């Protein structure tokens, strides 16, 4: 299960440029505790970092 979540978090970053405020271990624990997947936990996204990545892509 852990491996699946780690892959998901890496995939979120690579494909969707999602950056989390927490490290992956905490993110996985929270997702598991809340019975959801990290991709759905928007309140834990680092929007500032996400916007910087998007701006870099647009340049």
XYZ file of C-alpha atoms in Angstrom:
59
model
C 0.000 0.000 0.000
C 2.828 2.364 0.907
C 4.545 1.777 -2.421
C 1.310 2.510 -4.263
C 0.934 5.840 -2.468
C 4.575 6.798 -3.076
C 4.123 6.097 -6.788
C 0.896 8.128 -6.776
C 2.574 11.115 -5.130
C 5.463 11.015 -7.611
C 2.985 10.684 -10.455
C 1.010 13.669 -9.112
C 4.166 15.747 -9.266
C 5.327 14.586 -12.688
C 1.978 14.687 -14.461
C 0.044 17.349 -12.600
C 2.813 19.444 -10.994
C 1.258 18.949 -7.572
C 3.516 19.794 -4.672
C 2.554 18.807 -1.146
C 3.292 20.868 1.971
C 4.092 17.684 3.878
C 6.725 15.083 3.148
C 5.575 11.925 1.438
C 5.463 9.821 4.628
C 3.071 12.239 6.321
C 1.031 12.587 3.151
C 0.671 8.808 2.864
C -0.295 8.454 6.524
C -2.944 11.178 6.195
C -4.347 9.764 2.979
C -4.552 6.318 4.564
C -6.133 7.676 7.750
C -8.724 9.614 5.748
C -9.318 6.654 3.453
C -8.600 8.695 0.336
C -5.792 9.274 -2.145
C -3.239 12.109 -1.942
C -4.449 13.587 -5.237
C -7.803 14.424 -3.615
C -6.312 16.202 -0.592
C -6.241 19.714 -1.995
C -5.882 21.437 1.360
C -2.387 19.957 1.577
C -1.166 21.282 -1.772
C 1.484 23.958 -1.758
C -0.248 26.332 -4.175
C 2.655 28.780 -4.251
C 5.017 26.077 -5.514
C 2.419 24.779 -7.966
C 1.984 28.258 -9.452
C 5.745 28.682 -9.814
C 5.958 25.381 -11.714
C 3.073 26.356 -13.983
C 4.685 29.726 -14.727
C 7.964 27.967 -15.605
C 6.091 25.733 -18.031
C 4.465 28.714 -19.724
C 7.801 30.467 -20.320
